[in-house]
CSV table of C-alpha atoms and ligand atoms in Angstrom, one decimal:
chain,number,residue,atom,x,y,z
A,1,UNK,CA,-19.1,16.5,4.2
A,2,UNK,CA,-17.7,18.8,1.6
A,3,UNK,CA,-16.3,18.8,-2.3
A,4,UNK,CA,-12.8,19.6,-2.4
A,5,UNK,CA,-11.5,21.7,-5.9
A,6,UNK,CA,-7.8,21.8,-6.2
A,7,UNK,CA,-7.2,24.7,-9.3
A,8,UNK,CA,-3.8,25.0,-10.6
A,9,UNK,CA,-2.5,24.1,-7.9
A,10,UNK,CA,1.9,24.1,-7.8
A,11,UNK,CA,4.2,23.7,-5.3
A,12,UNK,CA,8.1,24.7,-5.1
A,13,UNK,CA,10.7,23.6,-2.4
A,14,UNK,CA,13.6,26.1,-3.6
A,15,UNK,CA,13.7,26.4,-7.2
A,16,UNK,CA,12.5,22.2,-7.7
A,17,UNK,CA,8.7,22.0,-8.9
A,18,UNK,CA,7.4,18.8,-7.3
A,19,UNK,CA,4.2,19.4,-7.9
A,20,UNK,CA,3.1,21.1,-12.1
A,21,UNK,CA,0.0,22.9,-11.7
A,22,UNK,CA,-2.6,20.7,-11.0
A,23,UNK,CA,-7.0,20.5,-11.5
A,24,UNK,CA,-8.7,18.1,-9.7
A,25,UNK,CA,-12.5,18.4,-8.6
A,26,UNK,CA,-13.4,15.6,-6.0
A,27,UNK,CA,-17.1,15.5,-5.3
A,28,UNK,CA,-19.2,15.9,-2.1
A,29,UNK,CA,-19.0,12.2,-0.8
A,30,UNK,CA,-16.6,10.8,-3.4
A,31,UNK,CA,-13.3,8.1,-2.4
A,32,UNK,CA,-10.8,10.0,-4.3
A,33,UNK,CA,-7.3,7.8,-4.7
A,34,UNK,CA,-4.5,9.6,-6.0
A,35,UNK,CA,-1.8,7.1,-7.3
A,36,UNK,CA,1.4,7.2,-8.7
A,37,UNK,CA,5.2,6.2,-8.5
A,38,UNK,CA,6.8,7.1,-5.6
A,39,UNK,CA,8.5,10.7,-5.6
A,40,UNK,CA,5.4,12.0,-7.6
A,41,UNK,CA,4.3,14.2,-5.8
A,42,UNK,CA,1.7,12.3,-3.7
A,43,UNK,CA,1.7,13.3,-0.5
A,44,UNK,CA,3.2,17.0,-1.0
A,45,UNK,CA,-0.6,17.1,-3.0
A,46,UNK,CA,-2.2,15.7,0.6
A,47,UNK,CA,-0.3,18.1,2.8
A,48,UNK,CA,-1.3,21.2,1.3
A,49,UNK,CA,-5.3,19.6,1.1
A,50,UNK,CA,-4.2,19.6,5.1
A,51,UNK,CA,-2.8,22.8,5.4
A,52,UNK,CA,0.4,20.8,6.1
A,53,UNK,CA,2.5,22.6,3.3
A,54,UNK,CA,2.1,25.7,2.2
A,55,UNK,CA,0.5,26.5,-1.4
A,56,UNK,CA,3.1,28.0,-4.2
A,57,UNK,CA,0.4,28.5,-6.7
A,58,UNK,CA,-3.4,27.7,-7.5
A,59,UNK,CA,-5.7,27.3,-5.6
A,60,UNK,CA,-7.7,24.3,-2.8
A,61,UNK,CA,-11.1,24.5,-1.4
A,62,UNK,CA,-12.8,22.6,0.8
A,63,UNK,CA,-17.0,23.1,1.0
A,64,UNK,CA,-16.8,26.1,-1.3
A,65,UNK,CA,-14.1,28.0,1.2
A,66,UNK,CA,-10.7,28.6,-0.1
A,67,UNK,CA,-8.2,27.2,2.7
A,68,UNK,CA,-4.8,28.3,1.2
A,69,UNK,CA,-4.2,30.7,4.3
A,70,UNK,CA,-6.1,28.6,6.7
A,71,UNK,CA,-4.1,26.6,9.2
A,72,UNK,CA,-4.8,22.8,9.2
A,73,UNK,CA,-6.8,23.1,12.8
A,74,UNK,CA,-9.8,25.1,11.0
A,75,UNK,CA,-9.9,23.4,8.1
A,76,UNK,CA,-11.9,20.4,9.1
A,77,UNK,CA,-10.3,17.6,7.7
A,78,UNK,CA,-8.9,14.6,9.9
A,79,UNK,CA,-5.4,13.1,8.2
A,80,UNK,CA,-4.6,9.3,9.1
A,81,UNK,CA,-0.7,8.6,8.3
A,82,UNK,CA,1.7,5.3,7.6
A,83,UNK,CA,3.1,5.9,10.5
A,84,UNK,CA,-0.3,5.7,12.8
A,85,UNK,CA,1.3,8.7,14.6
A,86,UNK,CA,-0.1,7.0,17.7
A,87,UNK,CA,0.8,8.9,20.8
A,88,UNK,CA,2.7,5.4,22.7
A,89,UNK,CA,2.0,6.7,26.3
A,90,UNK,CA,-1.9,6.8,26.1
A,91,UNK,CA,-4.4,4.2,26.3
A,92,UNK,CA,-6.6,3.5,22.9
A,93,UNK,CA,-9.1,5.6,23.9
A,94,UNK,CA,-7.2,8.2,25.4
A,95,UNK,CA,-5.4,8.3,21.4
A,96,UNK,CA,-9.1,8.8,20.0
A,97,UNK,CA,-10.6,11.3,22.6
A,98,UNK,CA,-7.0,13.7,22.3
A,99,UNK,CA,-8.1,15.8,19.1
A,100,UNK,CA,-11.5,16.7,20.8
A,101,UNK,CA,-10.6,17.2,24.4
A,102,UNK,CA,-8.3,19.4,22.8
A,103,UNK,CA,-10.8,21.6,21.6
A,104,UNK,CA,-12.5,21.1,24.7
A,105,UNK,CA,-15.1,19.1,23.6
A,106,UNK,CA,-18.0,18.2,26.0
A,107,UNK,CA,-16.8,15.0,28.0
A,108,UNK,CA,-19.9,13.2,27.7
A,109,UNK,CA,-20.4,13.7,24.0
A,110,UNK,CA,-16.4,12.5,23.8
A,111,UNK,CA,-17.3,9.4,24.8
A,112,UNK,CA,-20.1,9.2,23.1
A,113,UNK,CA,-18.0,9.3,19.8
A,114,UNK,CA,-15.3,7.1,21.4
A,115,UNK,CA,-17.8,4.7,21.9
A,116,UNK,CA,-18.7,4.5,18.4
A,117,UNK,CA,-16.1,4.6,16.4
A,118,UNK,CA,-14.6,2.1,18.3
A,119,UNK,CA,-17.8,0.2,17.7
A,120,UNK,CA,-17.9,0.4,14.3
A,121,UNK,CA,-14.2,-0.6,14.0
A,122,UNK,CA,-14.2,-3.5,16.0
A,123,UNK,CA,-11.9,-1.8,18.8
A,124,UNK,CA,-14.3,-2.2,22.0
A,125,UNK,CA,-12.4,-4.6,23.7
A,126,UNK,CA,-9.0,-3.0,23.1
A,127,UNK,CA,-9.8,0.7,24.7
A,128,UNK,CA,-7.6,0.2,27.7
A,129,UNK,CA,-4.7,-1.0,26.0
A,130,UNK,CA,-1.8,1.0,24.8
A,131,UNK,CA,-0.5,1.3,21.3
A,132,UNK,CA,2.5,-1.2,22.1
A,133,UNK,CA,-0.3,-3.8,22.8
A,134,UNK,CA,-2.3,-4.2,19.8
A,135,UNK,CA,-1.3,-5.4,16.6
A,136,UNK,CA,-0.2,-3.3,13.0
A,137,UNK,CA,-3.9,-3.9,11.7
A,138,UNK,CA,-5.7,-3.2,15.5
A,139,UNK,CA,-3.4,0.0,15.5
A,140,UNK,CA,-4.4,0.9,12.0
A,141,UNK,CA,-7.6,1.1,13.1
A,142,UNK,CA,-6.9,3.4,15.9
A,143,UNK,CA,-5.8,5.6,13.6
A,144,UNK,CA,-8.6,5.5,11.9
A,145,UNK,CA,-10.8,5.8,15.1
A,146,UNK,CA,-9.4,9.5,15.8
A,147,UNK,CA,-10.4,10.6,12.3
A,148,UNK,CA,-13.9,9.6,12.9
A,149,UNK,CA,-14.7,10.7,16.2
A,150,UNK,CA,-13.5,14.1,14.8
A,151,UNK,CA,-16.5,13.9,12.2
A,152,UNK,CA,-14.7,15.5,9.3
A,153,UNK,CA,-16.0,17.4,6.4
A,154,UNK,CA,-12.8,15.3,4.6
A,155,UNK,CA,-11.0,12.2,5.3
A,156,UNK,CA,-7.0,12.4,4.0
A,157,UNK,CA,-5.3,9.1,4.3
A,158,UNK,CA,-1.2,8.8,2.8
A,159,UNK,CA,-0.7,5.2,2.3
A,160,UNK,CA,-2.6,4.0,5.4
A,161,UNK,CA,-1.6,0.4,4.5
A,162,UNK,CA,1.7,0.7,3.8
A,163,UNK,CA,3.4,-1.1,6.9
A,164,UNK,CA,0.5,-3.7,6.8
A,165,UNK,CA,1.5,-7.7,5.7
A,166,UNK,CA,0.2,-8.2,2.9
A,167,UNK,CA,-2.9,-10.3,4.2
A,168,UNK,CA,-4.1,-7.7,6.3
A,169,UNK,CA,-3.6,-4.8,3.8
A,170,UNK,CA,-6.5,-6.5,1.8
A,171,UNK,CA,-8.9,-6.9,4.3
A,172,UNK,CA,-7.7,-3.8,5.6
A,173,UNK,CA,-8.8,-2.1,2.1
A,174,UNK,CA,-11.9,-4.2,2.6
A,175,UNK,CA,-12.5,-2.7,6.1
A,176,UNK,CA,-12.1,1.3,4.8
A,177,UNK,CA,-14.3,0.8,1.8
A,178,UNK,CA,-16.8,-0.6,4.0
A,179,UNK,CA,-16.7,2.3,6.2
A,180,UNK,CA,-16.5,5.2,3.8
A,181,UNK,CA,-19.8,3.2,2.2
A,182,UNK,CA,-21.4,3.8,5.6
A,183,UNK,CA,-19.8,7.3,6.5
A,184,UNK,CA,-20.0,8.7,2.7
A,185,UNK,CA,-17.3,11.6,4.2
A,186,UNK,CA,-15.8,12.8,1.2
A,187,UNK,CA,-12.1,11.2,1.2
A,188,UNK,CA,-8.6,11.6,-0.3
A,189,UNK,CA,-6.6,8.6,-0.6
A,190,UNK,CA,-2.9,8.2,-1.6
A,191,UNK,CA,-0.9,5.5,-2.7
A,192,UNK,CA,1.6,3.8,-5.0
A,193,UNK,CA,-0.2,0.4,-5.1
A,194,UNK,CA,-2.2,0.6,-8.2
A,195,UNK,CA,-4.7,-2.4,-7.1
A,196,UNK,CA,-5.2,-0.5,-3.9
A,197,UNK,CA,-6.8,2.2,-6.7
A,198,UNK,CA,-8.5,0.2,-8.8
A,199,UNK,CA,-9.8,-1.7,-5.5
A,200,UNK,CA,-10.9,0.8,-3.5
A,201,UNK,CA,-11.4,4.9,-5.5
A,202,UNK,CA,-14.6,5.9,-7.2
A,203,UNK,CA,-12.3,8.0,-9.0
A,204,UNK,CA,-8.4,8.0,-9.7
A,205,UNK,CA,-6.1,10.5,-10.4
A,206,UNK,CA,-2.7,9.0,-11.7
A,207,UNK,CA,0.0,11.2,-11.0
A,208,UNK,CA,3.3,11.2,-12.8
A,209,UNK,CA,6.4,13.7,-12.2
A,210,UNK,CA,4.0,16.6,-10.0
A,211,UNK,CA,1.4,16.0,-13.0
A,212,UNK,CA,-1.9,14.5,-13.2
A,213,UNK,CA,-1.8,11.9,-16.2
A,214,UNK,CA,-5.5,10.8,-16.2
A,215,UNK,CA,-8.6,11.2,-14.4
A,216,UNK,CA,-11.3,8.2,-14.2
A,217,UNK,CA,-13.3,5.6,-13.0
A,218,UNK,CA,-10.9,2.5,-12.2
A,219,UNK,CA,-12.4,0.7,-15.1
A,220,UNK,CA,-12.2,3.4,-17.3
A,221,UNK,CA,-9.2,4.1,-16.9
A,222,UNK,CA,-8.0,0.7,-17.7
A,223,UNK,CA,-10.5,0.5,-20.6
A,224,UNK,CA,-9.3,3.5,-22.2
A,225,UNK,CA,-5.9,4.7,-20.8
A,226,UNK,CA,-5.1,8.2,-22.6
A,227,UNK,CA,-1.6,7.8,-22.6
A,228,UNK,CA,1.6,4.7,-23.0
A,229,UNK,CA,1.7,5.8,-19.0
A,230,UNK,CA,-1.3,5.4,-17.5
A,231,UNK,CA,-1.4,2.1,-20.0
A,232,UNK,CA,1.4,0.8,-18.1
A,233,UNK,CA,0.6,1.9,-14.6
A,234,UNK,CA,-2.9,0.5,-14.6
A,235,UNK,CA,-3.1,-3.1,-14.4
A,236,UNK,CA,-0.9,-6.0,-13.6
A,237,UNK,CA,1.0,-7.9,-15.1
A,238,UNK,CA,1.0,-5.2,-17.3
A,239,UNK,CA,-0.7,-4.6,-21.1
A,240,UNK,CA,1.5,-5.7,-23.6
A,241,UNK,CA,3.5,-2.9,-25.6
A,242,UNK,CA,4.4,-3.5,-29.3
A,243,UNK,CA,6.2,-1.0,-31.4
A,244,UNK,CA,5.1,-1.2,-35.2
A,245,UNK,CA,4.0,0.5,-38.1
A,246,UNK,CA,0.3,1.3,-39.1
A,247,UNK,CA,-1.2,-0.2,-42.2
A,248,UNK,CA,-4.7,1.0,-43.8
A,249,UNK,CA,-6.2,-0.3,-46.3
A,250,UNK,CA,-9.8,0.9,-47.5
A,251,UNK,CA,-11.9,-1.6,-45.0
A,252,UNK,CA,-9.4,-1.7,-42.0
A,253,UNK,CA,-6.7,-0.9,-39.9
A,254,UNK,CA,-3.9,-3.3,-38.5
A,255,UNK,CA,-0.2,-2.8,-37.1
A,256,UNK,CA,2.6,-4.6,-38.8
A,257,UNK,CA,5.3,-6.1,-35.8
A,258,UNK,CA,7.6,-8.2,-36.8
A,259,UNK,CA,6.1,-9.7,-39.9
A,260,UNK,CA,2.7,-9.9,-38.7
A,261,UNK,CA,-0.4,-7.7,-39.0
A,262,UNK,CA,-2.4,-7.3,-35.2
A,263,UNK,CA,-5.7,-6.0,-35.4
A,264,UNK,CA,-7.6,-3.0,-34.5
A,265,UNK,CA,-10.8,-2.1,-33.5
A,266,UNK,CA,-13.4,0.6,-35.5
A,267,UNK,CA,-12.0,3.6,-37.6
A,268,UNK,CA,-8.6,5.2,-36.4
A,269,UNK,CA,-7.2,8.6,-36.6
A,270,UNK,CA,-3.9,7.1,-37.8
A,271,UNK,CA,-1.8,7.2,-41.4
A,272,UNK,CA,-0.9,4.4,-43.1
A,273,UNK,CA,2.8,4.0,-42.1
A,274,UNK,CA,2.4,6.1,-38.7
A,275,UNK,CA,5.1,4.7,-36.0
A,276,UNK,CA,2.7,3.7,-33.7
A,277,UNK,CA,2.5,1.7,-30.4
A,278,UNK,CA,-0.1,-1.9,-30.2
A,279,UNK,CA,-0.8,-2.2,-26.5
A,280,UNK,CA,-2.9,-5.9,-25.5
A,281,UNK,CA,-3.2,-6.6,-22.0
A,282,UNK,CA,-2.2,-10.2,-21.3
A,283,UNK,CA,-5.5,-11.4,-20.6
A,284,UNK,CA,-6.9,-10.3,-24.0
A,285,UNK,CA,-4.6,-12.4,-26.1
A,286,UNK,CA,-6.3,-15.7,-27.6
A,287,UNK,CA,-4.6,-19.3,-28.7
A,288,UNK,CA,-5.4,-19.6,-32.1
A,289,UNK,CA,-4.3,-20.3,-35.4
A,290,UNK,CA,-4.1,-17.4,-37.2
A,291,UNK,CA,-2.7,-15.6,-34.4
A,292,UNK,CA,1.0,-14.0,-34.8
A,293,UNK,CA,4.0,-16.4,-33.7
A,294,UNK,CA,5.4,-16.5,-29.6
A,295,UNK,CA,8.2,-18.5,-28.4
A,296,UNK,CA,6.8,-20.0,-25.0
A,297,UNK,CA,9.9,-18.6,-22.4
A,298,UNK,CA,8.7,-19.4,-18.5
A,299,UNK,CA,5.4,-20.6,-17.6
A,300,UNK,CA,4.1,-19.4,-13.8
A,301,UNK,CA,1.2,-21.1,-12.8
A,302,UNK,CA,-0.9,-19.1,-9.7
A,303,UNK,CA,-3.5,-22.0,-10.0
A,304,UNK,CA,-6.8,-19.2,-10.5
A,305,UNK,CA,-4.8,-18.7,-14.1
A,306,UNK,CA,-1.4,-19.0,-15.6
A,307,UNK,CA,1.1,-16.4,-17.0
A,308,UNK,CA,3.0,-17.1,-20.2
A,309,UNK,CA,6.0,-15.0,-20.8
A,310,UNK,CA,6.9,-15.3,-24.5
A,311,UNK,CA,8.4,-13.9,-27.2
A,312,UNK,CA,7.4,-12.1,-30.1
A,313,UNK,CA,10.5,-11.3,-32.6
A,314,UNK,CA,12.7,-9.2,-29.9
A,315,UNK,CA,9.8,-8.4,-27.7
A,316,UNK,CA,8.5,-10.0,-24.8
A,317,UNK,CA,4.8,-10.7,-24.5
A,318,UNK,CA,2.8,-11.5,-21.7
A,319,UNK,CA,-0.3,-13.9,-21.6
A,320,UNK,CA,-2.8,-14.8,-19.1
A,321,UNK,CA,-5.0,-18.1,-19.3
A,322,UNK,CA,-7.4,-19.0,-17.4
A,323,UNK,CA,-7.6,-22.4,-18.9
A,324,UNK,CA,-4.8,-24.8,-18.1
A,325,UNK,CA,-2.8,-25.5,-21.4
A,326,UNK,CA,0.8,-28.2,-21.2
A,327,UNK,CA,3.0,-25.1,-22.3
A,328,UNK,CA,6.8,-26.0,-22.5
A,329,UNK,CA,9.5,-23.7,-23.0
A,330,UNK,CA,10.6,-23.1,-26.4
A,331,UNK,CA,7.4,-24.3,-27.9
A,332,UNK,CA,5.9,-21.8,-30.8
A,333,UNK,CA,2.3,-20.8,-30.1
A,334,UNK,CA,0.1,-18.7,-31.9
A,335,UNK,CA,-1.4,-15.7,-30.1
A,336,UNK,CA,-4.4,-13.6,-31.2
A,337,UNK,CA,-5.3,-10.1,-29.7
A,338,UNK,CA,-8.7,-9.9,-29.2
A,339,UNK,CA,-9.5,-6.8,-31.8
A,340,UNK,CA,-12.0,-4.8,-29.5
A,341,UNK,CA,-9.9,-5.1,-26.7
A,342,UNK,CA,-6.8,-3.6,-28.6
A,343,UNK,CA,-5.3,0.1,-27.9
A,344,UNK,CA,-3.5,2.1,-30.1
A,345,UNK,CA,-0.8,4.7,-28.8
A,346,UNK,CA,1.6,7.2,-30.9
A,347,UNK,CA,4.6,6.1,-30.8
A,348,UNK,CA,6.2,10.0,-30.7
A,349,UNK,CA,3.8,11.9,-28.2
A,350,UNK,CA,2.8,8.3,-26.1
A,351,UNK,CA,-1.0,9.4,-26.8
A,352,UNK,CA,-4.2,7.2,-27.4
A,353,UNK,CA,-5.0,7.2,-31.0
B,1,ADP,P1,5.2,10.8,-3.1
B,1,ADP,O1,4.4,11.0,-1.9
B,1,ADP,O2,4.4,10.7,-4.4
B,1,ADP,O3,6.2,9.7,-3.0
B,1,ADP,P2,6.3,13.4,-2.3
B,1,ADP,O4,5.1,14.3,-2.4
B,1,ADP,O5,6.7,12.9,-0.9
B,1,ADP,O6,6.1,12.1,-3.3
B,1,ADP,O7,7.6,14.1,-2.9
B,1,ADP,C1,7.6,14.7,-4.2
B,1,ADP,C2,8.9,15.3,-4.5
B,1,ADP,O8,9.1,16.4,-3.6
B,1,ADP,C3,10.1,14.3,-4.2
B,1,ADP,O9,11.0,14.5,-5.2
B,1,ADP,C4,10.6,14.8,-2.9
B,1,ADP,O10,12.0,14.5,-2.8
B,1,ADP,C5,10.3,16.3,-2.9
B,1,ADP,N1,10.1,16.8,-1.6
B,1,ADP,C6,9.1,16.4,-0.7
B,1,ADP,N2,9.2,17.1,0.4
B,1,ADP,C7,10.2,18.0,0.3
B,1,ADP,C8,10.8,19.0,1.1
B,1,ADP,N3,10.3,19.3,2.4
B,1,ADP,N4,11.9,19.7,0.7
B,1,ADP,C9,12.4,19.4,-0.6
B,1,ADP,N5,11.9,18.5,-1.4
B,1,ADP,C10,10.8,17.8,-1.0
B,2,MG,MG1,4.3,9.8,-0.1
């Protein structure tokens, strides 16, 4: 196992920048999930951790050795891909023993590690088989199977469960958690699903446009999103966004939208009249009284809770109950934001407040 330090790391292809000079320290041991749109810069990020693309700038180490100039082979890292990148004309086990008897590994302790990662990923019965007769998840875990009987310092994985029904790509997420909470091999983790992040990472990067946007815990992150961004990214259906204009007054602060006045938590670094941004995620929104006015537009039941979408003067709003309320469409409700729960963004820069 090893920490991995990525130090201003850029990368060019001609004169585009795809990836901005990036920092990102992932600890000895730690599920590291880098997220973000697709085009970001995602997997350009992952193939020069590999050695797979060359470095324009910065730097990456792995365990405390700098591996810019070190071709992918000695940097001991084992890369599982979307595509499986199963070799079709070799039996299971033939697929997980290739990278060792490559490097002319001893035969019994090959099989030894066959063995056991096939053990551990529920493949035993399927070692004679080729890739054509197993199924996406069984071949998924193939995959997997000839990372681990390499016995990496660093496990890299680019949207692993991409090609995976949406059934098995949870249990799927279930299955890798479980093993890197058994393996603890320090492990990079891409994709564009953000509840894949918040699921499965001890730590997220978000990415955006070759940049990294935020760095965090998944619930920290969608606690406290530093940026309009990352608010947006994080979370689903997404926090609410409401433009408006700060208001203080000597005991509190509030934003004025449309005619009413939404509350804010504590003290704020904001001027009365500031263009500013309200974000509320959907589930923080209360019925009550005193709350600010929403036209009830479609109701969509999932039966654990129910989305409302509604609007608020010109804007639409989004609320989740988990009560079960007789909503109709084009009935007024009143809606109010839970105050602790509320974020606060400037309007011109997109930054927490
Ligand atoms: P992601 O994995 O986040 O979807 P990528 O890392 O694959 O994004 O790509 C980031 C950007 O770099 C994209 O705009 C893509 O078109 C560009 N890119 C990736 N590989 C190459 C390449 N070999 N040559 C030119 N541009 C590339
Ligand atoms: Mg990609």
């Amino acid at each position: 196992m090893a920490q991995v330090a990525i130090r201003g790391v850029r990368k060019s292809f001609g004169t585009v920048d795809v990836i901005r000079g990036v920092d990102v320290d992932i600890m000895d041991g730690e599920f590291v999930v880098l997220v973000g749109p697709s085009g970001c810069g995602k997997s350009t990020l992952l193939r020069m951790i590999a050695g797979l693309e060359t470095v324009s700038g910065g730097q990456i180490a792995i365990g405390n050795r700098v591996v810019n100039h070190l071709p992918p082979k000695d940097r001991d890292i084992a890369m599982v891909f979307q595509s499986y990148a199963l070799y079709p004309h070799m039996k299971v086990a033939d697929n997980m023993a290739f990278a060792l008897k490559l490097k002319r590994a001893d035969p019994k302790q090959v099989e030894e590690r066959v063995r056991t990662a096939a053990e551990i990923l529920g493949l035993t019965p399927y070692l004679d088989r080729y890739p054509r007769q197993l199924s996406g998840g069984q071949r998924q875990r193939v995959a997997m199977g000839r990372a681990i009987v390499r016995d990496p310092q660093v496990f890299l994985f680019d949207e692993p469960l991409s090609n995976l029904d949406a059934k098995l790509r949870v249990q799927m997420r279930t299955e890798i958690k479980e093993l890197h909470q058994r393996l603890k091999t320090t492990t990079v983790f891409v994709t564009h699903d953000q509840v894949e992040a918040m699921t499965m990472a001890d730590r997220i990067v978000v990415m955006q446009d070759g940049a990294v946007e935020q760095v965090g815990a998944p619930l920290d992150l969608y606690d406290r999103p530093q940026n309009l961004f990352v608010a947006t990214f994080i979370g689903s259906p997404a926090m609410n966004l409401i433009h408006g204009t700060a208001r203080r007054s000597a005991s509190a602060v509030a934003v004025e939208a449309f005619g009413s006045l939404l509350p804010l938590p504590g003290p704020h670094a904001v001027d009365d009249g500031q263009q500013v941004v309200y974000g509320i995620r959907p589930e923080h929104l209360d019925l009550a009284d005193d709350g600010f006015p929403a036209t009830v537009a479609v109701v969509e039941p999932t039966g654990a809770e129910t989305q409302v979408v509604m609007r608020f003067g010109d804007k639409e709003v989004v609320a989740v109950f988990h009560d079960r309320h007789a909503f109709t469409p084009g009935q007024t409700v009143h809606l109010r934001p839970r105050r602790e729960q509320a974020h606060l963004f400037d309007r011109a820069s997109g930054k927490r407040l």
